[in-house]
Amino acid sequence: NAGVTQTPKFRILKIGQSMTLQCTQDMNHNYMYWYRQDPGMGLKLIYYSVGAGITDKGEVPNGYNVSRSTTEDFPLRLELAAPSQTSVYFCASSYWTSNEKLFFGSGTQLSVL
Amino acid sequence: AQTVTQSQPEMSVQEAETVTLSCTYDTSESDYYLFWYKQPPSRQMILVIRQEAYKQQNATENRFSVNFQKAAKSFSLKISDSQLGDAAMYFCAYTSPRDDKIIFGKGTRLHILP
C-alpha cells in the first residue's frame, strides 16, 4: 500500500515561476494537511482540508493555493515563486479527525533561485 | 491562537541513559490532544506518542512516556534506555476538535552519544 505519495521529490524553480506540488493518498482519509519545514522553524501549517470540497488556511497560507476536488488528492499550488518559499514541503493525512495519527508523505525539497 | 513551544533546540544523552524533552503549549480549549513525532535523518515523520487532554493518566509506549501537566500546560517526553536509533528531531504537536489545525513546535534535535 502506497500511503501518502508526494511528487516531485526535488524541484528547482526560478523566481516568478509557478508549480503544483502533488499529494495523493490511497487510505480514504478525510483530513489532509500541507506543511513547510524550514531549518530551526519546525513545521508550519500552510493549508488543510477536512474533506472533498472543503479547505482552510493554516498559519502561513500567503503565496499558496489548494484545492480538494477528490478525497484522494490535495495539490498545493505556488504562484509567482519567491526565494522565501525555498523549503521542504510535507503532505499529511488522517482518517476521520485531527486527533488521530498523521500519515506523512516523504516530502518535496523545493529551491527557488 | 494556539502555540507550541519547545525551548531546547538540541540535546545530547549517553546511550542507555534517560532524557527528557520539554514542550509547553498555550490554549484556551479544554478538549485537545498532544503528540510527539520523531523525524530521523530519513526525513520520515513517525508518531511516537499521543495524549488526550481529558485523560489524567500519562501515555506510555515502551521506552517512551510523557509527563502531562494540564494546569501548567506542559507535555514533556521521557526516553528511557536511550538507543542510537533514537537520534532524531522530535516535534511536539497540538490539535483541538474545535478547529482541526495541527500545530507543531520548532523541534528538538536529540543526539545519542555512544
Coordinates of C-alpha atoms in Angstrom, one line a residue:
Chain A
N1 CA 0.0 0.0 0.0
A2 CA 1.4 3.4 -1.1
G3 CA 0.1 5.6 1.8
V4 CA 0.7 9.3 1.1
T5 CA 2.6 10.0 -2.1
Q6 CA 4.2 13.3 -2.9
T7 CA 5.6 14.3 -6.3
P8 CA 8.1 15.6 -7.2
K9 CA 10.8 14.8 -4.6
F10 CA 13.0 17.6 -5.7
R11 CA 12.5 20.7 -7.8
I12 CA 14.3 23.9 -8.6
L13 CA 12.3 26.9 -9.7
K14 CA 13.2 30.3 -10.9
I15 CA 11.8 33.4 -9.2
G16 CA 8.4 34.1 -10.7
Q17 CA 7.7 30.6 -11.9
S18 CA 4.7 28.6 -10.8
M19 CA 4.3 25.0 -10.0
T20 CA 2.0 22.4 -8.3
L21 CA 3.1 20.0 -5.7
Q22 CA 1.1 16.8 -5.9
C23 CA -0.2 14.9 -2.9
T24 CA -2.3 11.7 -3.2
Q25 CA -3.4 9.2 -0.5
D26 CA -4.9 5.8 -1.0
M27 CA -6.2 5.3 2.5
N28 CA -9.6 7.0 2.1
H29 CA -8.5 9.6 4.6
N30 CA -10.8 12.7 5.0
Y31 CA -8.3 15.1 6.6
M32 CA -5.3 16.3 4.6
Y33 CA -2.6 18.9 5.5
W34 CA 0.2 20.8 3.9
Y35 CA 3.2 21.8 5.9
R36 CA 6.5 23.5 5.1
Q37 CA 9.6 22.8 7.2
D38 CA 12.4 25.3 7.4
P39 CA 15.6 24.7 9.5
G40 CA 15.1 25.6 13.1
M41 CA 11.4 26.6 12.5
G42 CA 9.6 23.3 12.8
L43 CA 6.6 22.5 10.6
K44 CA 4.3 25.4 9.7
L45 CA 0.8 24.6 8.5
I46 CA 0.0 26.1 5.1
Y47 CA -3.5 24.8 4.3
Y48 CA -5.7 21.9 5.4
S49 CA -8.8 20.1 4.3
V50 CA -11.4 18.1 6.3
G51 CA -13.0 16.6 3.2
A52 CA -13.5 16.9 -0.5
G53 CA -14.6 20.4 -1.4
I54 CA -13.5 21.9 1.9
T55 CA -10.2 23.8 2.5
D56 CA -9.0 26.3 5.1
K57 CA -6.0 28.4 5.8
G58 CA -3.3 27.4 8.2
E59 CA -0.5 29.5 9.8
V60 CA 1.3 30.6 6.6
P61 CA -1.0 30.5 3.6
N62 CA 0.3 33.5 1.7
G63 CA 1.7 32.7 -1.7
Y64 CA -0.1 29.3 -1.9
N65 CA -3.4 27.9 -3.1
V66 CA -5.0 24.5 -2.7
S67 CA -8.0 22.6 -4.0
R68 CA -9.6 19.3 -2.9
S69 CA -11.9 18.1 -5.6
T70 CA -11.5 14.4 -4.6
T71 CA -10.9 12.6 -1.3
E72 CA -7.5 11.3 -2.6
D73 CA -5.8 14.4 -4.0
F74 CA -4.8 17.6 -2.3
P75 CA -2.5 19.6 -4.6
L76 CA -0.6 22.7 -3.4
R77 CA -0.1 25.5 -6.0
L78 CA 2.7 28.0 -5.8
E79 CA 2.1 31.1 -7.9
L80 CA 5.0 33.5 -8.6
A81 CA 7.6 31.6 -6.6
A82 CA 9.9 33.6 -4.3
P83 CA 13.1 32.7 -2.6
S84 CA 11.2 32.7 0.7
Q85 CA 9.3 29.7 -0.5
T86 CA 12.5 27.6 -0.5
S87 CA 11.7 24.8 1.9
V88 CA 10.8 21.2 2.4
Y89 CA 7.1 20.6 1.9
F90 CA 5.2 17.8 3.6
C91 CA 1.7 16.5 2.9
A92 CA 0.0 14.5 5.6
S93 CA -3.4 12.8 6.2
S94 CA -5.5 11.3 8.9
Y95 CA -8.7 9.2 8.6
W96 CA -11.5 11.0 10.3
T97 CA -10.3 13.6 12.8
S98 CA -7.3 15.8 13.5
N99 CA -6.6 13.9 16.8
E100 CA -5.6 10.7 15.1
K101 CA -2.2 9.7 13.9
L102 CA -0.9 11.7 10.9
F103 CA 0.5 9.8 7.9
F104 CA 3.2 11.8 6.2
G105 CA 4.5 11.8 2.7
S106 CA 8.2 11.7 2.1
G107 CA 8.4 15.4 1.3
T108 CA 9.3 17.7 -1.6
Q109 CA 12.6 19.7 -1.5
L110 CA 11.9 22.9 -3.3
S111 CA 14.5 25.6 -4.1
V112 CA 13.6 28.9 -5.6
L113 CA 16.6 30.7 -7.2
Chain B
A1 CA -4.1 31.4 18.7
Q2 CA -2.7 28.1 20.0
T3 CA 1.1 27.9 20.2
V4 CA 3.5 25.1 20.9
T5 CA 7.0 25.9 22.4
Q6 CA 10.0 23.6 22.5
S7 CA 12.7 25.5 24.3
Q8 CA 15.6 23.1 23.7
P9 CA 16.9 23.3 20.2
E10 CA 19.4 20.5 20.8
M11 CA 20.1 17.9 23.5
S12 CA 22.5 15.1 24.0
V13 CA 22.3 11.9 26.0
Q14 CA 24.6 9.0 26.7
E15 CA 23.4 5.7 25.2
A16 CA 21.3 3.7 27.8
E17 CA 20.6 6.9 29.8
T18 CA 17.3 8.7 30.2
V19 CA 16.5 12.0 28.6
T20 CA 13.5 14.4 28.9
L21 CA 12.4 16.7 26.1
S22 CA 10.3 19.7 27.1
C23 CA 7.2 21.1 25.4
T24 CA 4.8 23.8 26.6
Y25 CA 1.6 24.9 24.8
D26 CA -0.9 27.7 25.1
T27 CA -4.6 27.1 24.6
S28 CA -8.0 28.2 25.9
E29 CA -9.6 24.9 25.0
S30 CA -10.4 22.2 27.5
D31 CA -10.6 19.4 24.9
Y32 CA -7.4 18.8 22.9
Y33 CA -4.8 16.3 22.0
L34 CA -1.0 16.4 22.2
F35 CA 1.6 14.4 20.2
W36 CA 5.2 13.7 19.9
Y37 CA 6.6 12.9 16.5
K38 CA 10.1 11.7 15.6
Q39 CA 11.9 12.7 12.4
P40 CA 15.0 10.7 11.8
P41 CA 17.6 11.6 9.1
S42 CA 15.4 9.8 6.5
R43 CA 13.0 12.7 7.0
Q44 CA 10.1 10.4 7.5
M45 CA 7.8 11.5 10.3
I46 CA 6.8 8.9 12.9
L47 CA 4.2 9.2 15.6
V48 CA 5.9 8.4 19.0
I49 CA 3.1 9.0 21.5
R50 CA -0.4 10.6 21.8
Q51 CA -2.1 12.1 24.8
E52 CA -5.7 13.0 25.3
A53 CA -6.2 16.1 27.5
Y54 CA -9.2 14.7 29.4
K55 CA -7.2 11.6 30.4
Q56 CA -5.2 12.2 33.6
Q57 CA -3.1 9.1 33.1
N58 CA 0.2 9.8 31.3
A59 CA 0.6 8.0 27.9
T60 CA 3.3 5.3 27.6
E61 CA 4.7 3.5 24.6
N62 CA 7.5 1.1 25.5
R63 CA 10.6 3.2 26.4
F64 CA 8.7 6.5 25.7
S65 CA 6.5 8.1 28.2
V66 CA 5.1 11.6 28.8
N67 CA 4.6 13.8 31.8
F68 CA 1.4 15.7 31.1
Q69 CA 0.8 18.6 33.4
K70 CA -2.5 20.1 32.2
A71 CA -2.6 23.0 34.6
A72 CA 0.9 24.0 33.7
K73 CA 0.3 23.3 30.0
S74 CA 3.4 21.2 29.9
F75 CA 3.9 18.0 27.9
S76 CA 7.4 16.5 28.2
L77 CA 8.7 13.4 26.6
K78 CA 10.9 10.9 28.5
I79 CA 13.0 8.5 26.6
S80 CA 14.4 5.7 28.8
D81 CA 17.3 3.4 28.0
S82 CA 18.3 5.7 25.0
Q83 CA 19.4 3.9 21.9
L84 CA 21.4 5.0 18.9
G85 CA 18.3 4.7 16.8
D86 CA 16.6 7.4 18.9
A87 CA 18.8 10.1 17.4
A88 CA 16.4 12.4 15.5
M89 CA 14.4 15.6 15.6
Y90 CA 11.5 15.4 17.9
F91 CA 8.4 17.6 17.4
C92 CA 5.7 18.3 19.9
A93 CA 2.2 18.9 18.3
Y94 CA -1.2 20.1 19.4
T95 CA -4.7 19.9 18.0
S96 CA -8.2 20.5 19.2
P97 CA -11.5 19.3 17.7
R98 CA -12.8 22.8 17.5
D99 CA -10.6 23.9 14.5
D100 CA -8.8 20.8 13.3
K101 CA -5.5 22.5 12.8
I102 CA -2.4 20.6 14.0
I103 CA 0.3 22.9 15.2
F104 CA 3.9 21.8 15.7
G105 CA 6.7 23.2 17.8
K106 CA 10.1 24.1 16.4
G107 CA 11.6 20.7 17.3
T108 CA 14.4 19.4 19.5
R109 CA 17.4 17.7 17.9
L110 CA 18.4 14.7 20.0
H111 CA 22.0 13.3 19.8
I112 CA 22.8 9.9 21.3
L113 CA 26.4 9.6 22.5
P114 CA 27.8 6.0 22.3

